[in-house]
Amino acid sequence: MLTRSPDDTVTREPRRGRVAADEPEHGTFGPVRTVLVIARTITSTARLLDALRFFRDDFRVDLVFTVNDTSPHSGGALELLREARAERIVPWSAVHDLPYALAISASENIDFAELDLTRPVVVLPHGIGFNKHVHDPKTGGTRLAGLPPEYALRSGKVLLTLAHESQHRQLAAVRPEVAGNTAVVGDPTFDQLRASLPLRDRFRRELDLRGRRLVLLNSTWGEESALGRSRELARRLCAELPADEYRVALAMHPNIWSRYGDLRVRTWFADALDAGLLLLPPDGGWQAALVAAHQVVGDHGSVSLYAACLGKPLLLASVGAESVPGTPVAALADTAEHLDVTGDLREQLDGSWRTHAPARFAELPGQVFAHLGEATGVLREVLYRLLELPVPAGEPPLLQPATPRPYRREPASFEVFTECTGPGRIAVRRYPAAVRRADAPVRESAVQRHLAVREDEPRLLRHQSAAVLVREGTCADEAAALTWTDQARAEFPGARVWLAAHPNGMTAAVRNGRTMRLSAPGADPMLVASAAHAIVLNGLTSGDFTISCGAEEFRLTATER
């Protein structure tokens, strides 16, 4: 129902049964202000869910959620809210009549015309700054990503939060209407990342690195992104980096996931997943993975800029023409090292690792972020000022990133290179067979090469090609292990070594009829089996051996049975 106020401006009455935003609600807790949380895409929804920490432990503030699903990338936003157990989700068509005191969004593309622009709307960033020109379907041209429409800014009620004063100057040059509609608050996400660096080892344990170097590949979306220009880059990294020395993680912009869907994405990256790729889901985990990363490969997306500001060794695989000149991302493209995606990836990563100077980007954070270390408190003050409430007592809620929960599988087969490096010493280097190509260049040309396959390898034909076959799981005792090796020898006669573990060690059958007892407490049976293959192939007999593989070194005792 419409009524007219004394000055003849049109206002709307709250819906019947609802309480106005500035009136206390009857009930147990009685909140006095309502915040409307406007989701639109997975990216913006994840940022909004993170922003809810600004209202934690404050019974004065109620939360209502809605989805403005007008984007091709809106798929998954509602599901993300439901997974977070958001109970009060109202249709977008009803938001105009909701009695909220403040609306927050992490997208500049929401339909502001459907909101009551007599009440404040805060637009939070879902990346760093305004670094990209994107397609504008309304005009057919391009627009500056992150900048709300003119009519919204003219209302005087849309507040754009900025990471640095330079962003205000950039926007004012493009759209003068931003004057008076911005607040420089810094970047709470960067503060969170930087404060989490001392916890890097915790996240590395969560990702099960075990001494391996974590390479984080990140890609924004679109044809000019790292994966848009080199879709095989994740597979190639897994193929060219030794599996016991490196671990590869992939963080993709959520728009990729919403455009293609979870099943198609996991299908396209199935080989890389079989090779041990850590595929981070679209709704989180990249923050912890970035903290844990030893090296980063990226493009002109925000994650690369965060990586540089954190002092990480960085290689840019792509810089798109959509980057805005004069922005920090464009400057980063001029100063960072670039990856030749057609060249030797391991050689370039190792070179970047050796020559990296931690102080290379030391001045960058101050050029990109204001209020370093204080952004959470500054932004909270802005939100509560608009709510017309005192800021809660206590320190601002700067929280640890969520524990990463990537899609992951352990490799079930390896292309293995072994070498006797001295008396009783064997070096082993392994590459995931799932991503190796027959014509792949071989760096270890002077050493012996074989295929090791675990019994649970999903590709059935690989067992027939194996030189080493390993029982998955532990046999009840040595007799059961011998039974399995006899069966495996009959079923897969092309192998040279068949190995099964049992509570007292491991038993290996050899093609020439020998049977060996192997003892290496705590060692991976697949690795022990490849070492046994080297012992047999080099005509060695019983004894003690030192096996080295990546950061691991262990003693292996082999005896004839």
Short mmCIF file of C-alpha atoms in Angstrom, two decimals, residues 105-352:
data_model
loop_
_atom_site.label_atom_id
_atom_site.label_comp_id
_atom_site.label_asym_id
_atom_site.label_seq_id
_atom_site.Cartn_x
_atom_site.Cartn_y
_atom_site.Cartn_z
CA SER A 105 26.14 -6.52 -1.55
CA ALA A 106 29.46 -7.68 -2.92
CA SER A 107 28.36 -7.03 -6.50
CA GLU A 108 27.93 -3.75 -8.31
CA ASN A 109 25.56 -5.44 -10.75
CA ILE A 110 22.55 -5.97 -8.50
CA ASP A 111 19.34 -4.36 -9.72
CA PHE A 112 19.47 -1.19 -7.61
CA ALA A 113 16.22 0.02 -9.20
CA GLU A 114 14.30 -2.64 -7.26
CA LEU A 115 15.67 -1.39 -3.94
CA ASP A 116 14.35 1.44 -1.83
CA LEU A 117 17.17 3.90 -2.40
CA THR A 118 16.10 6.06 0.50
CA ARG A 119 18.02 3.53 2.62
CA PRO A 120 21.77 2.93 2.48
CA VAL A 121 23.38 0.21 0.37
CA VAL A 122 27.03 -0.75 0.92
CA VAL A 123 28.86 -2.38 -1.99
CA LEU A 124 31.74 -4.49 -0.72
CA PRO A 125 34.53 -5.56 -3.11
CA HIS A 126 34.76 -9.15 -4.32
CA GLY A 127 38.32 -8.66 -5.55
CA ILE A 128 41.05 -6.05 -5.38
CA GLY A 129 40.13 -2.78 -7.00
CA PHE A 130 38.88 -1.93 -10.45
CA ASN A 131 41.40 -3.68 -12.66
CA LYS A 132 39.37 -5.16 -15.49
CA HIS A 133 37.13 -4.13 -18.34
CA VAL A 134 34.29 -6.61 -18.81
CA HIS A 135 31.56 -7.07 -21.39
CA ASP A 136 28.43 -4.98 -20.82
CA PRO A 137 25.42 -6.84 -22.25
CA LYS A 138 23.26 -3.69 -21.98
CA THR A 139 25.42 -1.65 -24.34
CA GLY A 140 27.32 -4.35 -26.19
CA GLY A 141 30.56 -2.61 -25.23
CA THR A 142 32.68 -2.87 -22.12
CA ARG A 143 32.47 -1.35 -18.65
CA LEU A 144 34.75 -1.02 -15.65
CA ALA A 145 34.17 -4.02 -13.41
CA GLY A 146 33.14 -3.08 -9.88
CA LEU A 147 31.54 0.30 -10.65
CA PRO A 148 27.78 0.65 -9.93
CA PRO A 149 25.50 2.40 -12.46
CA GLU A 150 25.16 6.18 -12.51
CA TYR A 151 21.56 6.30 -11.27
CA ALA A 152 22.50 4.28 -8.19
CA LEU A 153 25.34 6.63 -7.33
CA ARG A 154 23.18 9.69 -7.91
CA SER A 155 20.80 8.49 -5.21
CA GLY A 156 23.46 9.32 -2.64
CA LYS A 157 22.64 6.12 -0.77
CA VAL A 158 25.02 3.69 -2.46
CA LEU A 159 28.38 3.57 -0.71
CA LEU A 160 31.30 1.95 -2.51
CA THR A 161 34.04 0.64 -0.20
CA LEU A 162 37.57 1.03 -1.53
CA ALA A 163 40.90 -0.53 -0.62
CA HIS A 164 43.00 2.58 -1.33
CA GLU A 165 42.56 6.29 -2.00
CA SER A 166 43.98 5.85 -5.52
CA GLN A 167 40.85 3.88 -6.41
CA HIS A 168 38.68 6.90 -5.65
CA ARG A 169 40.76 9.03 -8.01
CA GLN A 170 40.52 6.33 -10.68
CA LEU A 171 36.71 6.10 -10.40
CA ALA A 172 36.15 9.85 -10.21
CA ALA A 173 37.96 10.23 -13.53
CA VAL A 174 35.54 7.76 -15.10
CA ARG A 175 32.32 8.63 -13.27
CA PRO A 176 32.15 11.91 -11.31
CA GLU A 177 29.02 10.67 -9.53
CA VAL A 178 31.22 8.65 -7.15
CA ALA A 179 32.06 11.86 -5.27
CA GLY A 180 30.74 11.50 -1.74
CA ASN A 181 29.79 7.87 -2.35
CA THR A 182 33.02 6.08 -1.44
CA ALA A 183 34.73 5.06 1.77
CA VAL A 184 38.40 4.04 1.85
CA VAL A 185 38.43 1.12 4.28
CA GLY A 186 41.41 -0.98 3.19
CA ASP A 187 41.09 -4.69 2.50
CA PRO A 188 40.06 -7.04 5.33
CA THR A 189 40.90 -10.05 3.14
CA PHE A 190 44.52 -8.97 2.73
CA ASP A 191 44.78 -8.29 6.45
CA GLN A 192 43.47 -11.81 7.06
CA LEU A 193 45.97 -13.34 4.63
CA ARG A 194 48.94 -11.42 6.00
CA ALA A 195 48.06 -12.19 9.63
CA SER A 196 47.71 -15.90 8.72
CA LEU A 197 51.23 -16.27 7.29
CA PRO A 198 52.67 -17.57 10.60
CA LEU A 199 50.10 -20.40 10.33
CA ARG A 200 51.34 -21.53 6.91
CA ASP A 201 52.63 -24.84 8.28
CA ARG A 202 49.21 -25.68 9.68
CA PHE A 203 47.61 -25.32 6.25
CA ARG A 204 50.46 -27.27 4.68
CA ARG A 205 49.71 -30.14 7.03
CA GLU A 206 46.01 -29.92 6.14
CA LEU A 207 46.97 -30.23 2.48
CA ASP A 208 49.25 -33.18 3.30
CA LEU A 209 52.34 -31.69 1.66
CA ARG A 210 54.86 -33.82 3.59
CA GLY A 211 57.82 -31.67 2.63
CA ARG A 212 56.66 -31.05 -0.93
CA ARG A 213 56.63 -27.58 -2.46
CA LEU A 214 53.08 -26.32 -3.05
CA VAL A 215 52.52 -24.62 -6.40
CA LEU A 216 49.21 -22.75 -6.48
CA LEU A 217 47.83 -22.21 -9.97
CA ASN A 218 45.10 -19.58 -9.97
CA SER A 219 43.01 -18.42 -12.89
CA THR A 220 40.43 -15.72 -13.32
CA TRP A 221 37.63 -16.36 -15.80
CA GLY A 222 37.35 -15.63 -19.51
CA GLU A 223 39.34 -16.21 -22.67
CA GLU A 224 42.27 -14.07 -21.52
CA SER A 225 42.73 -15.91 -18.21
CA ALA A 226 45.54 -18.36 -17.48
CA LEU A 227 43.30 -21.36 -18.20
CA GLY A 228 41.48 -19.59 -21.03
CA ARG A 229 44.78 -19.32 -22.87
CA SER A 230 46.31 -22.60 -21.68
CA ARG A 231 43.64 -25.05 -20.57
CA GLU A 232 46.22 -27.83 -20.24
CA LEU A 233 48.35 -25.90 -17.74
CA ALA A 234 47.16 -27.75 -14.62
CA ARG A 235 47.71 -31.15 -16.27
CA ARG A 236 51.14 -30.13 -17.53
CA LEU A 237 52.25 -28.92 -14.11
CA CYS A 238 51.21 -32.25 -12.60
CA ALA A 239 53.00 -34.10 -15.43
CA GLU A 240 56.28 -32.18 -15.35
CA LEU A 241 56.78 -31.75 -11.60
CA PRO A 242 58.03 -34.80 -9.63
CA ALA A 243 55.18 -36.03 -7.43
CA ASP A 244 57.33 -36.38 -4.29
CA GLU A 245 58.83 -32.91 -4.62
CA TYR A 246 55.81 -30.79 -5.60
CA ARG A 247 52.08 -30.63 -5.04
CA VAL A 248 49.88 -28.63 -7.42
CA ALA A 249 46.70 -26.86 -6.29
CA LEU A 250 44.23 -25.11 -8.58
CA ALA A 251 42.02 -22.18 -7.58
CA MET A 252 39.63 -21.07 -10.33
CA HIS A 253 37.37 -18.04 -10.33
CA PRO A 254 33.88 -19.10 -9.18
CA ASN A 255 32.42 -17.88 -12.48
CA ILE A 256 34.12 -20.84 -14.15
CA TRP A 257 32.31 -23.22 -11.81
CA SER A 258 28.95 -21.49 -12.22
CA ARG A 259 29.32 -21.37 -16.01
CA TYR A 260 30.16 -25.04 -16.47
CA GLY A 261 29.04 -26.77 -13.28
CA ASP A 262 30.77 -29.02 -10.80
CA LEU A 263 30.47 -32.26 -12.77
CA ARG A 264 31.83 -30.86 -16.04
CA VAL A 265 34.74 -29.16 -14.27
CA ARG A 266 35.72 -32.34 -12.43
CA THR A 267 35.34 -34.33 -15.67
CA TRP A 268 37.65 -31.99 -17.58
CA PHE A 269 40.25 -32.14 -14.80
CA ALA A 270 39.83 -35.88 -14.13
CA ASP A 271 43.33 -36.86 -15.25
CA ALA A 272 44.92 -34.08 -13.22
CA LEU A 273 42.86 -35.15 -10.19
CA ASP A 274 44.09 -38.71 -10.69
CA ALA A 275 47.59 -37.25 -10.71
CA GLY A 276 47.10 -35.65 -7.30
CA LEU A 277 45.85 -32.18 -8.23
CA LEU A 278 44.24 -30.33 -5.30
CA LEU A 279 41.16 -28.79 -6.94
CA LEU A 280 39.82 -26.08 -4.64
CA PRO A 281 36.02 -25.65 -4.62
CA PRO A 282 34.48 -22.34 -5.72
CA ASP A 283 33.20 -21.24 -2.32
CA GLY A 284 36.47 -21.09 -0.38
CA GLY A 285 39.83 -22.57 0.41
CA TRP A 286 41.92 -20.38 -1.87
CA GLN A 287 42.86 -18.11 1.03
CA ALA A 288 44.40 -20.93 3.08
CA ALA A 289 45.99 -22.42 -0.03
CA LEU A 290 47.57 -19.06 -0.88
CA VAL A 291 48.97 -18.77 2.64
CA ALA A 292 50.35 -22.32 2.35
CA ALA A 293 51.74 -21.90 -1.18
CA HIS A 294 55.47 -21.84 -1.77
CA GLN A 295 54.99 -20.53 -5.31
CA VAL A 296 52.13 -19.07 -7.31
CA VAL A 297 51.33 -19.23 -11.02
CA GLY A 298 48.57 -16.85 -12.03
CA ASP A 299 47.22 -14.14 -14.30
CA HIS A 300 45.67 -10.69 -13.98
CA GLY A 301 43.17 -11.78 -11.33
CA SER A 302 43.15 -10.58 -7.74
CA VAL A 303 44.77 -13.73 -6.32
CA SER A 304 48.01 -12.95 -8.16
CA LEU A 305 48.07 -9.43 -6.71
CA TYR A 306 47.45 -10.84 -3.23
CA ALA A 307 50.32 -13.29 -3.80
CA ALA A 308 52.73 -10.53 -4.78
CA CYS A 309 51.71 -8.40 -1.80
CA LEU A 310 52.38 -11.40 0.46
CA GLY A 311 55.88 -11.73 -0.99
CA LYS A 312 55.27 -15.06 -2.73
CA PRO A 313 57.37 -16.13 -5.74
CA LEU A 314 55.02 -15.39 -8.65
CA LEU A 315 54.97 -16.30 -12.33
CA LEU A 316 52.28 -14.80 -14.57
CA ALA A 317 51.00 -17.23 -17.19
CA SER A 318 48.70 -14.66 -18.79
CA VAL A 319 47.90 -10.97 -18.64
CA GLY A 320 44.77 -10.07 -20.56
CA ALA A 321 44.15 -6.96 -22.62
CA GLU A 322 41.07 -6.46 -20.43
CA SER A 323 43.38 -5.21 -17.65
CA VAL A 324 42.95 -1.51 -16.94
CA PRO A 325 46.12 0.56 -17.56
CA GLY A 326 47.49 2.36 -14.53
CA THR A 327 46.05 -0.07 -12.00
CA PRO A 328 48.15 -2.17 -9.59
CA VAL A 329 47.45 -5.32 -11.63
CA ALA A 330 48.73 -3.63 -14.79
CA ALA A 331 51.81 -2.48 -12.89
CA LEU A 332 52.32 -6.00 -11.59
CA ALA A 333 52.32 -7.29 -15.16
CA ASP A 334 55.27 -5.00 -15.87
CA THR A 335 57.33 -6.03 -12.84
CA ALA A 336 56.55 -9.71 -12.20
CA GLU A 337 58.19 -12.65 -13.95
CA HIS A 338 56.22 -14.30 -16.74
CA LEU A 339 55.80 -18.00 -17.43
CA ASP A 340 56.37 -19.32 -20.93
CA VAL A 341 53.59 -21.90 -20.99
CA THR A 342 55.19 -23.62 -24.01
CA GLY A 343 58.52 -24.03 -22.26
CA ASP A 344 59.94 -26.24 -19.53
CA LEU A 345 57.66 -25.53 -16.57
CA ARG A 346 59.81 -27.13 -13.90
CA GLU A 347 62.92 -25.29 -15.04
CA GLN A 348 61.08 -21.97 -14.88
CA LEU A 349 59.56 -22.69 -11.47
CA ASP A 350 62.90 -23.78 -10.04
CA GLY A 351 64.58 -20.69 -11.49
CA SER A 352 61.95 -18.40 -10.00
#
